[in-house]
Short mmCIF file of N, CA and C in Angstrom, two decimals:
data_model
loop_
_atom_site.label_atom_id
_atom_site.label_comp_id
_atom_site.label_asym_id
_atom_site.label_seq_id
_atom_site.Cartn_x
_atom_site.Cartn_y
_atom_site.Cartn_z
N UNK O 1 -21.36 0.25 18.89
CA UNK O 1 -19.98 0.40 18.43
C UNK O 1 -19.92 0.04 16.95
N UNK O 2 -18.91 0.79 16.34
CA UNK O 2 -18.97 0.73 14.49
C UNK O 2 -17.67 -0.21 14.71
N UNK O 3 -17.71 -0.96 13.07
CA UNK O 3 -16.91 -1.67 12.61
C UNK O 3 -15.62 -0.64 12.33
N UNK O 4 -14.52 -1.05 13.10
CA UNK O 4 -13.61 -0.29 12.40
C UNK O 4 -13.08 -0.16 11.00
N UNK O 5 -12.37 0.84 10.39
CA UNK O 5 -11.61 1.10 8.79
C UNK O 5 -10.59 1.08 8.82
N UNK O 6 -10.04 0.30 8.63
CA UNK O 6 -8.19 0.65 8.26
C UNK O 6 -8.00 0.85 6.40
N UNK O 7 -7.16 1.83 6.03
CA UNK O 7 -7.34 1.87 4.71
C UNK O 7 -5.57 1.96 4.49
N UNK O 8 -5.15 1.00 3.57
CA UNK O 8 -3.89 1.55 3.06
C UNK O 8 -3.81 1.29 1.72
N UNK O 9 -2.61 2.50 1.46
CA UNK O 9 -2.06 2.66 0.39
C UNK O 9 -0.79 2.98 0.48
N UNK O 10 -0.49 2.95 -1.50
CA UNK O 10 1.00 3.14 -1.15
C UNK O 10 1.62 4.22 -1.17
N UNK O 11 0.12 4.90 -1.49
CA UNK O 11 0.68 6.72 -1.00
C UNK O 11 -0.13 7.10 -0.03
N UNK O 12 0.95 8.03 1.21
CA UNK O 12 0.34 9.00 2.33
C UNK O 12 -0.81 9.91 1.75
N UNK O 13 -0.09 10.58 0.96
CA UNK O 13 -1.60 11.81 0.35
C UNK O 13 -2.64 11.03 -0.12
N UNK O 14 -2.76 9.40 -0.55
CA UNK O 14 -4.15 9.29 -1.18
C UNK O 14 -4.86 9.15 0.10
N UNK O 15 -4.27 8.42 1.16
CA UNK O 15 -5.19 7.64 1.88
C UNK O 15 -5.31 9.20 3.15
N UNK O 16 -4.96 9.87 2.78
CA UNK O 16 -4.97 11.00 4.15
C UNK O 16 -6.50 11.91 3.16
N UNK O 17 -6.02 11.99 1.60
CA UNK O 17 -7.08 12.51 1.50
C UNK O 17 -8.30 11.54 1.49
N UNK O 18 -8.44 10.67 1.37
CA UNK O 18 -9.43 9.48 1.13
C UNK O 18 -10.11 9.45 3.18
N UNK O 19 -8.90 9.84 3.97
CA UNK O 19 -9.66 10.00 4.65
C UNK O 19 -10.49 10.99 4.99
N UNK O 20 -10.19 12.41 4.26
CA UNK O 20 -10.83 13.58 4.64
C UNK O 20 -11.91 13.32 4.06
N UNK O 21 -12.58 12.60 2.94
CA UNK O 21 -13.97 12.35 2.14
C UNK O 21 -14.77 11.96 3.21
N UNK O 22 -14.45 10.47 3.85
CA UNK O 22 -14.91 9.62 4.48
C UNK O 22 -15.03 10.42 6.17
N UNK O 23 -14.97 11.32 5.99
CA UNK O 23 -15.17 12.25 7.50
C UNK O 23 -16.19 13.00 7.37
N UNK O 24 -16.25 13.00 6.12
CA UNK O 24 -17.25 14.11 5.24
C UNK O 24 -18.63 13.15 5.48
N UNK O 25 -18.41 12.17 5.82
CA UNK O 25 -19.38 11.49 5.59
C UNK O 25 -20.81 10.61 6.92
N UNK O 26 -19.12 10.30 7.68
CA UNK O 26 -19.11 9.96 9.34
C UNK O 26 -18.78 10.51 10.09
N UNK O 27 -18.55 11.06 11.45
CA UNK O 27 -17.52 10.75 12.25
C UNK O 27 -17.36 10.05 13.17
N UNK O 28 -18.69 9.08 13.25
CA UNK O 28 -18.41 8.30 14.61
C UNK O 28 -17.77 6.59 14.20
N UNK O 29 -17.15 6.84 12.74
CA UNK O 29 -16.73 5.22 12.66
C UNK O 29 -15.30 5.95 13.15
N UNK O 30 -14.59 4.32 13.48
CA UNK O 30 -13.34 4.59 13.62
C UNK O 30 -12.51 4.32 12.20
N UNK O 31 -11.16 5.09 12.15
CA UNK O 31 -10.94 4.48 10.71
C UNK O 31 -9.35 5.55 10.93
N UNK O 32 -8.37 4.71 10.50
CA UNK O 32 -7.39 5.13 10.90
C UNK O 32 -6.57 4.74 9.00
N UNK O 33 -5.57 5.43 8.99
CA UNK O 33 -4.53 4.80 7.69
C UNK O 33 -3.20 4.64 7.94
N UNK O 34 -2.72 3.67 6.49
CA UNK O 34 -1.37 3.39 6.74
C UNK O 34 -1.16 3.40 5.33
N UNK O 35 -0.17 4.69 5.16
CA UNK O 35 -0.35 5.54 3.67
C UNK O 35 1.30 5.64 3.69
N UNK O 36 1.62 5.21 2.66
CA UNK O 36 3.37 5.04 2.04
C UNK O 36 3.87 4.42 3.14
N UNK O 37 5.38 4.34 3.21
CA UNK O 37 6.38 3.62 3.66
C UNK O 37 6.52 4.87 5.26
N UNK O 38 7.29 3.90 5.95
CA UNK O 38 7.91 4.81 7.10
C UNK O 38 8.07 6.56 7.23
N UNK O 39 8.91 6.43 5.97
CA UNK O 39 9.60 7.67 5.66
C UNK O 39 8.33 8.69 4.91
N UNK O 40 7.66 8.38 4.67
CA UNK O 40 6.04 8.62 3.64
C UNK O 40 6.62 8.88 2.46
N UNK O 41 7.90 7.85 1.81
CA UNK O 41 7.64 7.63 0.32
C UNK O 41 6.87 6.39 -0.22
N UNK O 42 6.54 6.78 -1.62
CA UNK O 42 5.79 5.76 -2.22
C UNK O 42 6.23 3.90 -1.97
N UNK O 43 4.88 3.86 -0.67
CA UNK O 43 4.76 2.05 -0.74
C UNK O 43 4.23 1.77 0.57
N UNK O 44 4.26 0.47 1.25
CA UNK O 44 3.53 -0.13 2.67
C UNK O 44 4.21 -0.51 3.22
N UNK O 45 4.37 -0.29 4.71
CA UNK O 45 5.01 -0.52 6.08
C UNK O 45 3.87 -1.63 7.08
N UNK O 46 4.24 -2.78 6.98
CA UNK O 46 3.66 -4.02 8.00
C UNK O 46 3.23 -3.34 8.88
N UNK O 47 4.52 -2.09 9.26
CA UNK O 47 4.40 -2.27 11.04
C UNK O 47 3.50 -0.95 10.83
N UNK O 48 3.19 0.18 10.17
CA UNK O 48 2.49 0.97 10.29
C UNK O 48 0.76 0.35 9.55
N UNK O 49 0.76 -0.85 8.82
CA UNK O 49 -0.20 -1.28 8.71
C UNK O 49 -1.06 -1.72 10.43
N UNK O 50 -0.18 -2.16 10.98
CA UNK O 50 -0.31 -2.90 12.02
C UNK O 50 -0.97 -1.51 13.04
N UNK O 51 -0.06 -0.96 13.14
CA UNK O 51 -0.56 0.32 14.13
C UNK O 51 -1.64 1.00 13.43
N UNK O 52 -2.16 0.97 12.47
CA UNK O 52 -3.54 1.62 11.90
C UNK O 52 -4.74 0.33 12.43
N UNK O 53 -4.45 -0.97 12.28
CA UNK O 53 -5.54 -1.59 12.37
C UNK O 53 -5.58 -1.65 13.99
N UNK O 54 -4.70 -1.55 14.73
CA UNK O 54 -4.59 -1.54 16.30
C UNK O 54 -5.48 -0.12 16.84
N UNK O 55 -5.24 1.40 15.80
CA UNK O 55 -6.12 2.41 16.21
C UNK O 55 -7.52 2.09 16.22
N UNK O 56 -7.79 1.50 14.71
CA UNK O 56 -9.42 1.33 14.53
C UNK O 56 -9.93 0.53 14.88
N UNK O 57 -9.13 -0.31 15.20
CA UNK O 57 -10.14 -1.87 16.40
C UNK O 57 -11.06 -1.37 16.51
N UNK O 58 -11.87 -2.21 17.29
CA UNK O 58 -13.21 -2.29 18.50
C UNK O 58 -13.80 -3.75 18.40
N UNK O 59 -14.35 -3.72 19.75
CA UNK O 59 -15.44 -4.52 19.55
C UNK O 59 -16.11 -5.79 18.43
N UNK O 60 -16.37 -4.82 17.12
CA UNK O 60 -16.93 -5.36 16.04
C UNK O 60 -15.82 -5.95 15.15
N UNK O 61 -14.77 -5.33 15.03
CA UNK O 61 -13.81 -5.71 14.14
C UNK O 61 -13.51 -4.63 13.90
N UNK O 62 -12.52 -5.05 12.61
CA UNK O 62 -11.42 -4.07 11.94
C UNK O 62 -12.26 -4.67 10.20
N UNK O 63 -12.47 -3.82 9.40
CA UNK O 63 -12.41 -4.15 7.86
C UNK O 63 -10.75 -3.33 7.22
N UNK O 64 -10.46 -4.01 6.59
CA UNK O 64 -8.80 -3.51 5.86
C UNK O 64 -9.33 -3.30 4.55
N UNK O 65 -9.28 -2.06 3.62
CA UNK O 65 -8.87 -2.07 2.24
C UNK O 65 -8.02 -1.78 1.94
N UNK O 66 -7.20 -1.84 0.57
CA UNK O 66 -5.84 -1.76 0.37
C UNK O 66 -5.97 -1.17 -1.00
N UNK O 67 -5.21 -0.46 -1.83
CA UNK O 67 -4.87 -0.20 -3.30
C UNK O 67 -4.26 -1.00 -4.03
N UNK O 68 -3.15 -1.97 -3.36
CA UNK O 68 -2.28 -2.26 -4.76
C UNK O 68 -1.97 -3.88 -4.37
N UNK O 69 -1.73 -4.59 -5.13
CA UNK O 69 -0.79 -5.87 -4.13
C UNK O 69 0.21 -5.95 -3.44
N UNK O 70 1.01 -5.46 -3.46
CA UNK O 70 1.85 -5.47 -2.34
C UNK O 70 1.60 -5.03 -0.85
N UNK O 71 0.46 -3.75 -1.10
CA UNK O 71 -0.63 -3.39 0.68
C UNK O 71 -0.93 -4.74 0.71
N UNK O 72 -1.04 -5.44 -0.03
CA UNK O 72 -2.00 -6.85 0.90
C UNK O 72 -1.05 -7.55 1.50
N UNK O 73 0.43 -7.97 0.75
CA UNK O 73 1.16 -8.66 1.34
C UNK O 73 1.51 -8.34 2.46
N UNK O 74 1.59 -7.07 2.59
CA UNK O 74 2.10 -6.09 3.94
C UNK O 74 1.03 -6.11 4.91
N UNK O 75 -0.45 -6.03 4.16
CA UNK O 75 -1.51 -6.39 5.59
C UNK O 75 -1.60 -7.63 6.11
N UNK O 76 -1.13 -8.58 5.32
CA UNK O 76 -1.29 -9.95 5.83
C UNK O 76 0.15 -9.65 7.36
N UNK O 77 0.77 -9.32 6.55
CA UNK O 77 1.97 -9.51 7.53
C UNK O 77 2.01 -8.90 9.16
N UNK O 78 1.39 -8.04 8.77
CA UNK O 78 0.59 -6.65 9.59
C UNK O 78 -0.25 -7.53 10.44
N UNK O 79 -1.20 -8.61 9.96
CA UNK O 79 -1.85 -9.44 11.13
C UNK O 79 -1.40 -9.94 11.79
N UNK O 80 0.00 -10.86 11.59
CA UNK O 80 0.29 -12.06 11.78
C UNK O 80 0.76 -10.93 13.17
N UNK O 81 1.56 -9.64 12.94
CA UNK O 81 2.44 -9.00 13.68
C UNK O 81 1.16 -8.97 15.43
N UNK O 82 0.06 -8.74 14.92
CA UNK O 82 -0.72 -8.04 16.23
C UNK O 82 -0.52 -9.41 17.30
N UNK O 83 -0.69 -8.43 18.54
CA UNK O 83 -0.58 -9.58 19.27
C UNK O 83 -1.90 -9.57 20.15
N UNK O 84 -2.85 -8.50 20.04
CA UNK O 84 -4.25 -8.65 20.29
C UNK O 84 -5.05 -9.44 19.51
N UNK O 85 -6.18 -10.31 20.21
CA UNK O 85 -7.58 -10.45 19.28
C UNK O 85 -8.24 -9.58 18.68
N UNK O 86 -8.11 -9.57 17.19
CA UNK O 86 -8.82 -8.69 16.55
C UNK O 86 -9.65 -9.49 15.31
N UNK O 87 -11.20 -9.55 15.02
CA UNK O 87 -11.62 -9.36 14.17
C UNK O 87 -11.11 -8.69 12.60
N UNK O 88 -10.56 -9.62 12.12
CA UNK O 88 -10.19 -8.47 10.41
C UNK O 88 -10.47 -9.29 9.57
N UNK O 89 -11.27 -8.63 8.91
CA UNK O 89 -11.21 -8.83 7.04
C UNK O 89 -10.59 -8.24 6.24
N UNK O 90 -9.85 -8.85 5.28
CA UNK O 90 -9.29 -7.87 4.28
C UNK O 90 -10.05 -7.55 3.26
N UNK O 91 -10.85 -6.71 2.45
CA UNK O 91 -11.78 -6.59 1.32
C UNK O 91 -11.26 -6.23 0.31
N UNK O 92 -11.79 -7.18 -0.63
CA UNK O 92 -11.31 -7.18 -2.09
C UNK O 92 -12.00 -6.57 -2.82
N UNK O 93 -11.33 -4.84 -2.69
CA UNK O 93 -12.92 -4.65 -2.95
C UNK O 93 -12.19 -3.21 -3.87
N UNK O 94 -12.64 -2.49 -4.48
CA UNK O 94 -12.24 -0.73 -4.88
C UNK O 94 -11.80 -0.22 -3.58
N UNK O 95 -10.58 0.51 -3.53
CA UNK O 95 -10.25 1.03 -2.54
C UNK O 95 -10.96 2.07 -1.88
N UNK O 96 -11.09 3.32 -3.44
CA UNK O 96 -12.38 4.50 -2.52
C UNK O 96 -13.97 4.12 -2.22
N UNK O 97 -14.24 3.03 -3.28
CA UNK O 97 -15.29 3.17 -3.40
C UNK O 97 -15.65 1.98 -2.28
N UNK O 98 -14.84 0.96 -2.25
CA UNK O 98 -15.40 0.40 -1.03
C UNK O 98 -14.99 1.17 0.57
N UNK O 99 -14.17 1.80 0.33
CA UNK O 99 -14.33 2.97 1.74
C UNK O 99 -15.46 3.24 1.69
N UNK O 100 -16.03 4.04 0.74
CA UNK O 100 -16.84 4.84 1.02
C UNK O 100 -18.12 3.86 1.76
N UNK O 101 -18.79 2.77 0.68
CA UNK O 101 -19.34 1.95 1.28
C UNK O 101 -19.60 1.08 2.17
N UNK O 102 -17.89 0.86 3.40
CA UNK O 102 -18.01 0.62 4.14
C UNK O 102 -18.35 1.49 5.71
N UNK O 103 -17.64 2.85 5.50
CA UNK O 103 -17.80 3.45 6.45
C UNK O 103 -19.62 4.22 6.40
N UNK O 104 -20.23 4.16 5.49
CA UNK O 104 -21.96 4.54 5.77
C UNK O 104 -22.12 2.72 6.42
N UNK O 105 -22.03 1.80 6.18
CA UNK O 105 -22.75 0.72 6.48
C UNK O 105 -22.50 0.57 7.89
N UNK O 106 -21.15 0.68 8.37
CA UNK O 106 -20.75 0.67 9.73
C UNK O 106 -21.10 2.18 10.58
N UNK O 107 -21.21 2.86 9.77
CA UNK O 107 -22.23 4.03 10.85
C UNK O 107 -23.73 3.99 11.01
N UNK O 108 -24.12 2.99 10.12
CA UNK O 108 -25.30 2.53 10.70
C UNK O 108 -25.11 0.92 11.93
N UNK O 109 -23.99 0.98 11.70
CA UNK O 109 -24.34 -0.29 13.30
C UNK O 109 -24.26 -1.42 13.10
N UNK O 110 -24.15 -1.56 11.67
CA UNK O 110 -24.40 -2.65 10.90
C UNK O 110 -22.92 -4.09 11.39
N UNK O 111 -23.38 -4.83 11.78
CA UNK O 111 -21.67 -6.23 11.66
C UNK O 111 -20.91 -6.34 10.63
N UNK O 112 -20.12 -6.64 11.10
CA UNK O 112 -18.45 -6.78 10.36
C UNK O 112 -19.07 -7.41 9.33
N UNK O 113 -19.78 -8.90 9.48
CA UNK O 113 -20.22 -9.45 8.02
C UNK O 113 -21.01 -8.93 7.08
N UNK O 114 -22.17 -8.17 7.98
CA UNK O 114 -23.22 -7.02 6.70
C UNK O 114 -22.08 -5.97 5.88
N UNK O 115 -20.92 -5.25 6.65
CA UNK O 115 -20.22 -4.12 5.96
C UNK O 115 -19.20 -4.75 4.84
N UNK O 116 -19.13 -6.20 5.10
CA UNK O 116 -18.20 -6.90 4.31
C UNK O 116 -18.92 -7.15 2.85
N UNK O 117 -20.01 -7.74 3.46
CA UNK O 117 -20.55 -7.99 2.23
C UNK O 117 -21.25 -6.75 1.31
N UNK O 118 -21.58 -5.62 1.90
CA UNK O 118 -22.07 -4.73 1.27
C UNK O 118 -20.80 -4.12 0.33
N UNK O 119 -19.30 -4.24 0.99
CA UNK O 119 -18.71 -3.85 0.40
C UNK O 119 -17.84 -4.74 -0.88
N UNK O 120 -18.14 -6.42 -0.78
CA UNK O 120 -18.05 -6.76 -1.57
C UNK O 120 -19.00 -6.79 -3.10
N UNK O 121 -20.26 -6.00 -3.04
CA UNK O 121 -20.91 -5.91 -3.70
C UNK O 121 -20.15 -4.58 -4.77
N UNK O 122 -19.61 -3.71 -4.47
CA UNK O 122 -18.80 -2.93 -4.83
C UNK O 122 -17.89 -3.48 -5.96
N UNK O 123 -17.35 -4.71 -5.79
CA UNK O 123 -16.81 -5.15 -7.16
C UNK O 123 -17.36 -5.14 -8.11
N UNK O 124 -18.76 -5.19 -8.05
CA UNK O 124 -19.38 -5.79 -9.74
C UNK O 124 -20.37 -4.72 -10.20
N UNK O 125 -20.45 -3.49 -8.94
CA UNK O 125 -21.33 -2.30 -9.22
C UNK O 125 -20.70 -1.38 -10.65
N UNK O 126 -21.29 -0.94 -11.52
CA UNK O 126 -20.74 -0.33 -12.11
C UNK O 126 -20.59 1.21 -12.08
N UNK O 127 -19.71 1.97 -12.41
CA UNK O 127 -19.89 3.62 -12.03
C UNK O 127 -20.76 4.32 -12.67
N UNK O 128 -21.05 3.85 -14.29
CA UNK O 128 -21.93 4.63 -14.88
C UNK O 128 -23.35 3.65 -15.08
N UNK O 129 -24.17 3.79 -14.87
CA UNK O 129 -25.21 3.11 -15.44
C UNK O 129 -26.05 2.93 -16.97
N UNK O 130 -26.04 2.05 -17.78
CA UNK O 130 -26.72 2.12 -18.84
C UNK O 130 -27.79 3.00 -19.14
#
């Protein structure tokens, strides 16, 4: 079983397309989003945070990335809301780019703590190389 993905943002179209990449890539992680507000204007919904990390559960956990600060305040809130045991990390990490790096690490099988940390490595990677 793969580590689940929850990805939000505060826009529907980034994280819907952010998920079409990341399909491109996997399909056997789970990985669900919670992209704009209720209405799908620009911003984050707790409770649709909540129902994304409730799709991608499993087993291993849930990893959360977010775009902006206010997704975080809303994912925190989003935890407190579940009323299942769930495994979550929130990662502080690039939103696409630690997607991207989390969902190859968790399609290899890899634990919640290996995909965490691989994807915290993502902060200090740089895009272009010297």
């Amino acid at each position: 079983m793969s580590v689940g993905i929850v990805l939000v943002s505060h826009s529907h179209e980034l994280a819907k397309g952010l998920l079409a990449i990341l399909q491109q890539i996997q399909l056997d992680v789970p990985i669900a989003i919670a992209g704009g507000t209720d209405e799908l204007a620009i911003g984050t919904s707790a409770i649709k945070i909540k129902e994304a990390i409730e799709e991608a559960a499993t087993d291993e956990g849930v990893l959360l990335l977010f775009d902006l600060g206010s997704a975080f305040m809303n994912a925190e809130i989003a935890i407190e809301l579940l009323e299942a045991e769930v495994e979550i990390v929130v990662a502080d990490a690039p939103l696409v780019e630690g997607a991207y790096v989390a969902v190859v690490e968790s399609g290899l099988q890899k634990p919640l703590s290996q995909v965490v940390e691989a994807v915290n490595r993502v902060r200090t990677t740089p895009k272009i190389m010297p």
